């Protein structure tokens, strides 16, 4: 340190102290105090005389005060300094300067330059060569040279948006000195620890300098954004700081690509804390416009966090072919998907079961991804808008299931050609065992993921072998069959999981790999309002680079392309500095610090040498000039007040009077009572009474075909079944209801009877979509072709009514069907039945095929509540149930047999009980024990 702990920067000004005696003589006089006279003007005129006035002598204490004021001003101008910086440089060897010029030095770079320049001046006065090197440069010429050359290097240096590489710099210094020991080694550090500090300080200590000086700033302004996460409702961020002595609040601004502030948040540091978290509240759409986060008041590369398309939160729409039951959430097709995507995306739930309405609504929300779980056929009018959405960059993720397995093979919205049906692994009739997953290929979205050990696949849909199948396969089973396939469609892509979205076909949905796979697929998708992701993977050229002050520049310099690979996190370094890599159409943000980084203070004890710590110019040395000027100013105010008092200024102030000012209290008028609500309920609309009546009572419904004779039989048939239900069961249905499926509300009825007639008008696509939505929402439609008798004369061929049914079902996503098994719930829901006759007998009653029927004895259907959404028969149920006004049968059975008619009514009772109770009668596991006990 310097020899004196106190010195004057401008000592020549102290000569002014010699003028203090003259100042004493000038200040010793003061004007006389004015004489106070009572006002009467005549008295003043009478007594006014010309008198000689002589000044009186100033009090000694007032003169002393003014002398002290003058001395303080002279001392302040001389600029006294406490603890001035060390100006000595050891002469036993060259001066070695190791200067940090990383991202944290941009805050006080000018002061660092002044500090280093002053040390170079000291070396020049001592005639010592200077070696200077910078830790954030790719290369350094640390050979000792003259002070002038060192100043040129210092003037050319500037802060870099990088973490210093001190070990590389120490190696350069060691090589340049070539065994010469330095006299003074000065390390001008930013105060932040780096992973190479131990090796770097060890190399510098091995040079055996005469003295080692460490110069640091106070670190109070060194803070950096460590990470940011775009959550479901807000953006959360983590900030690290270096100085932890005081509590601190930092404001973080979120800005768009034009620099406009779109949101603001605050991170609060407690005393002693080096990390704090904060949130930025903003709507989802606004957060997706954020381009960068920056700490207010700081201008460093660490105080800025760049955002790219991968950071933006995607909007994901969820669609399912079967809504299932809310009472069994684990069986819902979208349960595991929504749980996996909820932390990473904003989910759009399906509000309408009618896909012809739901899909256009979803497309209007401009989602990035649409997920379809086991949807086979889509309404014909939805294919074209979905194709346009894919062409613009949308991602369609589909999951297999029974419906997709039964769908036509020419579906344009699947990435590969599928074989109809399913492949069962590990069943009683299968030679194959459940298959594990193979290693993920080194291309595609799942490249770099570890193998999914412990995951077994029991069922799947198979792809037809094609030459490009391997290129489209992103995941496969151990036997080589595809598990996930992909096909690009314009700027978008279609991805298919060849398994179901719930855990019936495989264990994948309940594994952590399922979450990671979906997260990667969503991140690969195009964010709403962003550009396509065409250049987000591979070798990316520098597009915009981050400067040390936190701004972006188009000057890329010597920066190399960024190798961006799936599953790998790039790190900023000398070759790839922080910034944006890619093109205007798509880029990747590379930030200075990795996620979760912390700022720790530099540990100088690693050098194992005595270290002399100093501060930058203006930190350790304290100037007394401000304090002296403040003291002089206070004395000036005191002198002015004394002069006013001596001249009687305060004596002329009016005396305070005791009159009290009246205080006016303003009271607000009481708010008037709210006017009674005059809003009245809407007047009842036409048809409301009928709706309320149908909600209170169960009604059987039928589809109005437009043919009077067919509709009359349907009405009389359901009336006959309603009366039979009233006599034989506790159910008392109301009058049958005829439905116009194009406009009437369908959800009031548990089952709808639809008599098929080839001569009736073909329903519109909108009407068929409403029936499809009704079935998806849990309703059941009983299609009756009434052609069992006529088809016998066709040699078993398809009748006209059968062809009409095929045309109707072509636009409905129906599940796989099978004739009613002997152990189905329909055979025992009320009566014990073996077949289901109507007016005719011989046509099977088709129901939804049960999944894993060979492994279960419950008789449950594949849907959530065990109720099939579709029933098909040709036995003309309504013809057997129809009665006239007297309650007699309207039509004979074929052949005439009243037992057959009784069984037809019983079939209707079983169907209604099945509709209303679902799988209530499915659990028959205790029946043998109960029968045995009853027999005892």
Tab-separated table of C-alpha atoms in Angstrom, residues 382 448 511 567 571 827 888 910:
chain	number	residue	atom	x	y	z
A	382	UNK	CA	-63.288	-32.401	-41.738
A	448	UNK	CA	-30.665	-39.829	-27.629
A	511	UNK	CA	-44.021	-44.910	-17.825
A	567	UNK	CA	-31.098	-34.872	-26.642
A	571	UNK	CA	-23.034	-24.768	-24.308
A	827	UNK	CA	-78.571	-61.947	-22.185
A	888	UNK	CA	-103.824	-55.927	-29.682
A	910	UNK	CA	-83.357	-56.544	-21.606
